[in-house]
Amino acid sequence: MSSQQFMKQESGTELLHRSHYGTFYDTEAYLVYSCSLPGQPAGPDVIRREIKENGNGEYAERHVHAWASERSSQLAALTLRRATQLLSHLGSPVVLYRESATKESPRMLSYFRDGIRILRNGSLNGGPRLYRVRGYRPVVLQLEPVSWAQLSSDGVFVLDTSNLIVLWLGRAANLIEKIFGAKIAYRMARGPEKGMMMRRIAIAHDGYEQTLPVTDRELLNNLLELRSRSVRPPPPIAESPRPARLYKVTQPPRVSPISVPSQKSAARLEEIKRAPLYREDLSDDSVYIVDGGSRGVWAWVGANAPASESRGALAAARGLARAKRLTGPVATMIAGREPLEFAALFHRWSWADARRDVRVRAARSATTKLDAVSLASNAWLAAEAQLPDDGSGSLRMWRVTLEGELFEVERPQQAVFFDQDCYIVLYTYHAPTGDQTVLYYWMGGSSPNDLRNLGAKEARDLYIKLARLPIQAWIYQGKEPAHFLQIFKGRMITYIGSATDYDPSGRRVVPPARALVAVSGQYTREARGVQAGRGAGGACYVLRDGARAWVWCAAGATGDEREVAKNMAAADHTLVMQGKEKADFWAALGDRRQFLQPSPLKEVERPLPPRLFYVSLGAASQYSFEEIASFSQYELAPEMAALLDAHAAVFVWLGAHCGPRARDDARSLALAYLAQDPAARDPETPIIVISQGREPPNFTGFFPHWKNSMWKGHKTFSAIVSALEGKAIVRGSNNSLNSGNSENHFDQHEKYPLSVLRGPKEHMPPDVDPLTKELYLTHDDFVSTFNMAYNEFRSLPSWKQKELKKAVGLF
């Protein structure tokens, strides 16, 4: 259901053959055109069919990407003009992107499943070539000249020579990039016949080059003199997170405008607001620029916008990107054809996709049997409804106290919560693949931070005690996911205060004898009851006075809302309709009458489709996220941590071989993602952490054609390295270099030349501890300096270590 075309731009325009797709030369420019139905992938590997718009809200998404290297500004400008001509030729609404080399948008990279190659034109034939491999849809960038200055400790590089392929792995490089680098090195070394190796591959680890076999070391030394080895440290985080900003294009200028360069009459931008942004902020008679930081700069053209402003929209967006030195994609679109990446910068954007609307409605109103077996076979339904099962499993619940104790809540009281408390809920159900457990940690809206932190520790301790098998979920009052509400059969009520207000011993959680509860929701998995008094409202209310109960329903309440409220009452009750109240009801209500404020039924949200991000771990508490558009299960690798943004909740997926830091910091990286999102996301968005092999259907349903057997034949990085070097595979090896995770103490430190570490204190790098300078040497420098490996040195008594360091000038 998609099509794609790839055109090269020099003095003219040439339509390229499919064999050239994904290869770019830095002295040329390219146009990439794709067309697909919303939510459908687009790329050369997808069957090409004619796409017909059916007029029922299902239209073709058309995208044109103008790619050019920053080295040729004239060619880039020409390419944009040709792209504009292509748009007028197509005659249909198209999203136009200005793409820069190595800064390609996730959507463009999604067209090339094996990544792209950016090559240098005019480089010497037959000579050595150096490439850097970066990203999760890998970009292979050719570098010139071949020198140490090109290498950095966070990178993966492939040195291509006539006799040998050298795969150089930076100490701080990402494990997934190492795997891609190994695959690319294998392709380069392979002959025309599949599986036939024409050249050998040598694996060189950052700082361990001297450990290579003699012949390989000599060859590497001829190309990169090992004595002059100098590798750049990882760069700092490029951009601090900040909310998106909305600008309006104006003519003539207004108060305090920002000037934006343009070849036409100067466009002027007036900042309207900062995130959170809403669709209502965009007027159809104007042109707007949305600055999404690293997520791109977007020009939005209203349907009735003046022609003069519409023509200059892309130029205004590019000017803003240049003025703020933003490196993400720059794009322009017209109202009604916004891509997902743009819509995700806004709060509660109503996603126009006829097929998805059908799925959302079906999931919300499903009356079919929603047990674990049926939901596993209809994973899309489980994902849309966010129900892994029907909530009929076994349940245990504890209340957290500031004294560090956990009081287990008895079953009759389990639907009672207080907004100043925190609770741990352990739910187990039987899935087709075996028993599945979910560990929920619920935090009341008025609970103190000390209690929240203590409860988080208790929840983690329980998770470890349960052998890290449960799914972990951090949830907040008023934002509970559908499954949590389903567990309590639509009877969950949150009261004001703490459980100790009604039982000073703290051992029981009992509701107050008199309470007015606002009820919201039309289905069990939407039902929330909140004690009226802190802004809570609903179409129906439950009033309790001792043993008596009333269910009050507003005149506009639907039948479903009334049934939810009656279920919430859970006992004999009197149904009261608005305008037909009797004296006994008013007497029981008393001075709480002002809280009886009926709220209109909320419009059913049409959530955005989910988005997938790969997670990179930098320095402590630093994370970066790279989006993978048009994703499938194929994009998940056991060596990685990934984040699936389902908008109503954030899932963190932990691969079986991901590093311990990702496992320990799973919640922290999700919080970092929410903080970095330019859409100014709610930090109390539910966070759900799952492990490879224990994925519930409400996660797998977001991936087309999920297969539980996907990773059965998976090769670890150590196995890949052994195969490339022609060695026997060592299973279960703890070698940090072969595993790709530099977890040992020595390799975690930045490395500096011996001359720097022997220099004066005032010239010492700020991160060097003067008492342990030896840790900042590379392995090769350490061995040549101390005549032993670090592990051998570390086993010596401390007095002997000091003597050796004094002898070599490192103490």
PDB file of C-alpha atoms in Angstrom, residues 260-394:
ATOM      1  CA  VAL A 260      14.197  35.528   9.904  1.00  0.00           C
ATOM      2  CA  PRO A 261      16.357  35.646   6.776  1.00  0.00           C
ATOM      3  CA  SER A 262      14.452  34.981   3.579  1.00  0.00           C
ATOM      4  CA  GLN A 263      15.119  35.446  -0.102  1.00  0.00           C
ATOM      5  CA  LYS A 264      11.679  36.998  -0.453  1.00  0.00           C
ATOM      6  CA  SER A 265      10.266  39.853   1.592  1.00  0.00           C
ATOM      7  CA  ALA A 266      11.448  39.362   5.165  1.00  0.00           C
ATOM      8  CA  ALA A 267       9.171  37.109   7.184  1.00  0.00           C
ATOM      9  CA  ARG A 268       8.559  38.144  10.776  1.00  0.00           C
ATOM     10  CA  LEU A 269       7.847  35.701  13.592  1.00  0.00           C
ATOM     11  CA  GLU A 270       5.887  36.573  16.703  1.00  0.00           C
ATOM     12  CA  GLU A 271       6.128  34.091  19.576  1.00  0.00           C
ATOM     13  CA  ILE A 272       2.592  33.151  20.605  1.00  0.00           C
ATOM     14  CA  LYS A 273       3.131  30.681  23.438  1.00  0.00           C
ATOM     15  CA  ARG A 274       5.175  27.791  24.764  1.00  0.00           C
ATOM     16  CA  ALA A 275       4.101  24.224  25.403  1.00  0.00           C
ATOM     17  CA  PRO A 276       1.634  22.888  26.200  1.00  0.00           C
ATOM     18  CA  LEU A 277       0.287  23.538  22.712  1.00  0.00           C
ATOM     19  CA  TYR A 278      -3.218  22.698  21.517  1.00  0.00           C
ATOM     20  CA  ARG A 279      -4.816  22.380  18.096  1.00  0.00           C
ATOM     21  CA  GLU A 280      -7.017  25.347  19.020  1.00  0.00           C
ATOM     22  CA  ASP A 281      -3.880  27.533  19.055  1.00  0.00           C
ATOM     23  CA  LEU A 282      -3.704  27.234  15.257  1.00  0.00           C
ATOM     24  CA  SER A 283      -5.978  29.485  13.196  1.00  0.00           C
ATOM     25  CA  ASP A 284      -6.848  28.476   9.633  1.00  0.00           C
ATOM     26  CA  ASP A 285      -6.189  31.995   8.331  1.00  0.00           C
ATOM     27  CA  SER A 286      -2.534  32.074   9.423  1.00  0.00           C
ATOM     28  CA  VAL A 287       0.846  30.397   9.069  1.00  0.00           C
ATOM     29  CA  TYR A 288       2.641  29.121  12.182  1.00  0.00           C
ATOM     30  CA  ILE A 289       6.098  27.807  12.986  1.00  0.00           C
ATOM     31  CA  VAL A 290       6.493  25.211  15.734  1.00  0.00           C
ATOM     32  CA  ASP A 291       9.976  24.921  17.205  1.00  0.00           C
ATOM     33  CA  GLY A 292      10.255  21.352  18.493  1.00  0.00           C
ATOM     34  CA  GLY A 293      14.004  21.493  19.190  1.00  0.00           C
ATOM     35  CA  SER A 294      15.666  18.229  18.177  1.00  0.00           C
ATOM     36  CA  ARG A 295      12.230  16.936  17.066  1.00  0.00           C
ATOM     37  CA  GLY A 296      12.254  19.396  14.183  1.00  0.00           C
ATOM     38  CA  VAL A 297      11.010  22.824  13.122  1.00  0.00           C
ATOM     39  CA  TRP A 298       7.611  22.696  11.444  1.00  0.00           C
ATOM     40  CA  ALA A 299       5.760  25.225   9.308  1.00  0.00           C
ATOM     41  CA  TRP A 300       1.975  24.801   9.449  1.00  0.00           C
ATOM     42  CA  VAL A 301      -0.103  26.499   6.751  1.00  0.00           C
ATOM     43  CA  GLY A 302      -3.764  27.161   7.509  1.00  0.00           C
ATOM     44  CA  ALA A 303      -6.355  26.395   4.861  1.00  0.00           C
ATOM     45  CA  ASN A 304      -7.204  30.105   4.448  1.00  0.00           C
ATOM     46  CA  ALA A 305      -3.713  31.528   5.002  1.00  0.00           C
ATOM     47  CA  PRO A 306      -2.564  34.388   2.704  1.00  0.00           C
ATOM     48  CA  ALA A 307      -0.665  33.156  -0.331  1.00  0.00           C
ATOM     49  CA  SER A 308       2.330  35.391   0.408  1.00  0.00           C
ATOM     50  CA  GLU A 309       2.812  33.869   3.866  1.00  0.00           C
ATOM     51  CA  SER A 310       2.181  30.330   2.606  1.00  0.00           C
ATOM     52  CA  ARG A 311       4.901  30.573  -0.032  1.00  0.00           C
ATOM     53  CA  GLY A 312       7.463  31.704   2.517  1.00  0.00           C
ATOM     54  CA  ALA A 313       6.524  29.184   5.229  1.00  0.00           C
ATOM     55  CA  LEU A 314       9.443  26.795   4.681  1.00  0.00           C
ATOM     56  CA  ALA A 315      11.924  29.674   4.379  1.00  0.00           C
ATOM     57  CA  ALA A 316      10.659  31.090   7.681  1.00  0.00           C
ATOM     58  CA  ALA A 317      11.058  27.713   9.377  1.00  0.00           C
ATOM     59  CA  ARG A 318      14.574  27.269   7.976  1.00  0.00           C
ATOM     60  CA  GLY A 319      15.512  30.747   9.088  1.00  0.00           C
ATOM     61  CA  LEU A 320      14.352  30.027  12.629  1.00  0.00           C
ATOM     62  CA  ALA A 321      16.314  26.753  12.651  1.00  0.00           C
ATOM     63  CA  ARG A 322      19.467  28.581  11.536  1.00  0.00           C
ATOM     64  CA  ALA A 323      18.981  31.379  14.061  1.00  0.00           C
ATOM     65  CA  LYS A 324      18.652  28.892  16.921  1.00  0.00           C
ATOM     66  CA  ARG A 325      21.261  26.484  15.511  1.00  0.00           C
ATOM     67  CA  LEU A 326      18.847  23.575  15.507  1.00  0.00           C
ATOM     68  CA  THR A 327      19.994  20.468  13.662  1.00  0.00           C
ATOM     69  CA  GLY A 328      16.742  18.518  13.321  1.00  0.00           C
ATOM     70  CA  PRO A 329      14.565  18.297  10.190  1.00  0.00           C
ATOM     71  CA  VAL A 330      12.673  21.298   8.826  1.00  0.00           C
ATOM     72  CA  ALA A 331       9.296  20.642   7.223  1.00  0.00           C
ATOM     73  CA  THR A 332       6.160  22.344   5.966  1.00  0.00           C
ATOM     74  CA  MET A 333       2.580  21.062   5.622  1.00  0.00           C
ATOM     75  CA  ILE A 334      -0.972  22.266   5.156  1.00  0.00           C
ATOM     76  CA  ALA A 335      -3.791  21.975   7.680  1.00  0.00           C
ATOM     77  CA  GLY A 336      -5.418  18.535   7.739  1.00  0.00           C
ATOM     78  CA  ARG A 337      -2.346  16.616   6.539  1.00  0.00           C
ATOM     79  CA  GLU A 338      -0.173  16.808   9.639  1.00  0.00           C
ATOM     80  CA  PRO A 339       2.217  13.883  10.182  1.00  0.00           C
ATOM     81  CA  LEU A 340       2.389  12.068  13.507  1.00  0.00           C
ATOM     82  CA  GLU A 341       5.700  13.701  14.441  1.00  0.00           C
ATOM     83  CA  PHE A 342       4.041  17.133  14.286  1.00  0.00           C
ATOM     84  CA  ALA A 343       0.806  16.110  16.016  1.00  0.00           C
ATOM     85  CA  ALA A 344       2.815  14.649  18.915  1.00  0.00           C
ATOM     86  CA  LEU A 345       4.031  18.151  19.802  1.00  0.00           C
ATOM     87  CA  PHE A 346       0.455  19.040  20.812  1.00  0.00           C
ATOM     88  CA  HIS A 347      -1.687  17.945  23.734  1.00  0.00           C
ATOM     89  CA  ARG A 348      -4.676  15.717  22.960  1.00  0.00           C
ATOM     90  CA  TRP A 349      -4.386  16.093  19.173  1.00  0.00           C
ATOM     91  CA  SER A 350      -7.364  14.296  17.639  1.00  0.00           C
ATOM     92  CA  TRP A 351      -5.792  11.864  15.216  1.00  0.00           C
ATOM     93  CA  ALA A 352      -7.715  11.592  11.935  1.00  0.00           C
ATOM     94  CA  ASP A 353      -7.359   7.983  10.830  1.00  0.00           C
ATOM     95  CA  ALA A 354     -10.565   6.181   9.883  1.00  0.00           C
ATOM     96  CA  ARG A 355      -9.139   2.686  10.437  1.00  0.00           C
ATOM     97  CA  ARG A 356      -7.729   3.577  13.849  1.00  0.00           C
ATOM     98  CA  ASP A 357     -11.001   5.222  14.868  1.00  0.00           C
ATOM     99  CA  VAL A 358     -12.766   1.928  14.229  1.00  0.00           C
ATOM    100  CA  ARG A 359     -10.250   0.059  16.396  1.00  0.00           C
ATOM    101  CA  VAL A 360     -10.475   2.580  19.245  1.00  0.00           C
ATOM    102  CA  ARG A 361     -14.279   2.471  19.265  1.00  0.00           C
ATOM    103  CA  ALA A 362     -14.291  -1.333  19.091  1.00  0.00           C
ATOM    104  CA  ALA A 363     -11.845  -1.600  21.979  1.00  0.00           C
ATOM    105  CA  ARG A 364     -13.695   0.909  24.136  1.00  0.00           C
ATOM    106  CA  SER A 365     -17.122  -0.633  23.746  1.00  0.00           C
ATOM    107  CA  ALA A 366     -16.057  -4.282  23.442  1.00  0.00           C
ATOM    108  CA  THR A 367     -18.686  -6.589  24.914  1.00  0.00           C
ATOM    109  CA  THR A 368     -16.870  -9.770  23.931  1.00  0.00           C
ATOM    110  CA  LYS A 369     -15.163 -11.961  26.514  1.00  0.00           C
ATOM    111  CA  LEU A 370     -12.022 -10.123  27.584  1.00  0.00           C
ATOM    112  CA  ASP A 371     -10.173 -12.914  29.392  1.00  0.00           C
ATOM    113  CA  ALA A 372      -6.430 -13.443  29.029  1.00  0.00           C
ATOM    114  CA  VAL A 373      -6.791 -16.134  26.347  1.00  0.00           C
ATOM    115  CA  SER A 374      -9.060 -14.104  24.042  1.00  0.00           C
ATOM    116  CA  LEU A 375      -6.982 -10.941  24.516  1.00  0.00           C
ATOM    117  CA  ALA A 376      -3.767 -12.814  23.721  1.00  0.00           C
ATOM    118  CA  SER A 377      -5.282 -13.883  20.391  1.00  0.00           C
ATOM    119  CA  ASN A 378      -6.571 -10.346  19.768  1.00  0.00           C
ATOM    120  CA  ALA A 379      -3.535  -8.399  20.905  1.00  0.00           C
ATOM    121  CA  TRP A 380      -4.599  -5.288  18.977  1.00  0.00           C
ATOM    122  CA  LEU A 381      -7.765  -5.214  21.127  1.00  0.00           C
ATOM    123  CA  ALA A 382      -5.700  -5.621  24.309  1.00  0.00           C
ATOM    124  CA  ALA A 383      -3.435  -2.759  23.197  1.00  0.00           C
ATOM    125  CA  GLU A 384      -6.247  -0.354  22.320  1.00  0.00           C
ATOM    126  CA  ALA A 385      -8.196  -1.187  25.501  1.00  0.00           C
ATOM    127  CA  GLN A 386      -4.982  -1.486  27.571  1.00  0.00           C
ATOM    128  CA  LEU A 387      -6.239  -4.732  29.105  1.00  0.00           C
ATOM    129  CA  PRO A 388      -3.933  -7.766  29.288  1.00  0.00           C
ATOM    130  CA  ASP A 389      -6.792  -9.699  30.935  1.00  0.00           C
ATOM    131  CA  ASP A 390     -10.261  -9.181  32.452  1.00  0.00           C
ATOM    132  CA  GLY A 391      -9.073  -8.405  35.983  1.00  0.00           C
ATOM    133  CA  SER A 392     -10.268 -11.691  37.505  1.00  0.00           C
ATOM    134  CA  GLY A 393      -6.842 -12.814  38.724  1.00  0.00           C
ATOM    135  CA  SER A 394      -5.516 -12.902  42.282  1.00  0.00           C
TER     136      SER A 394
END
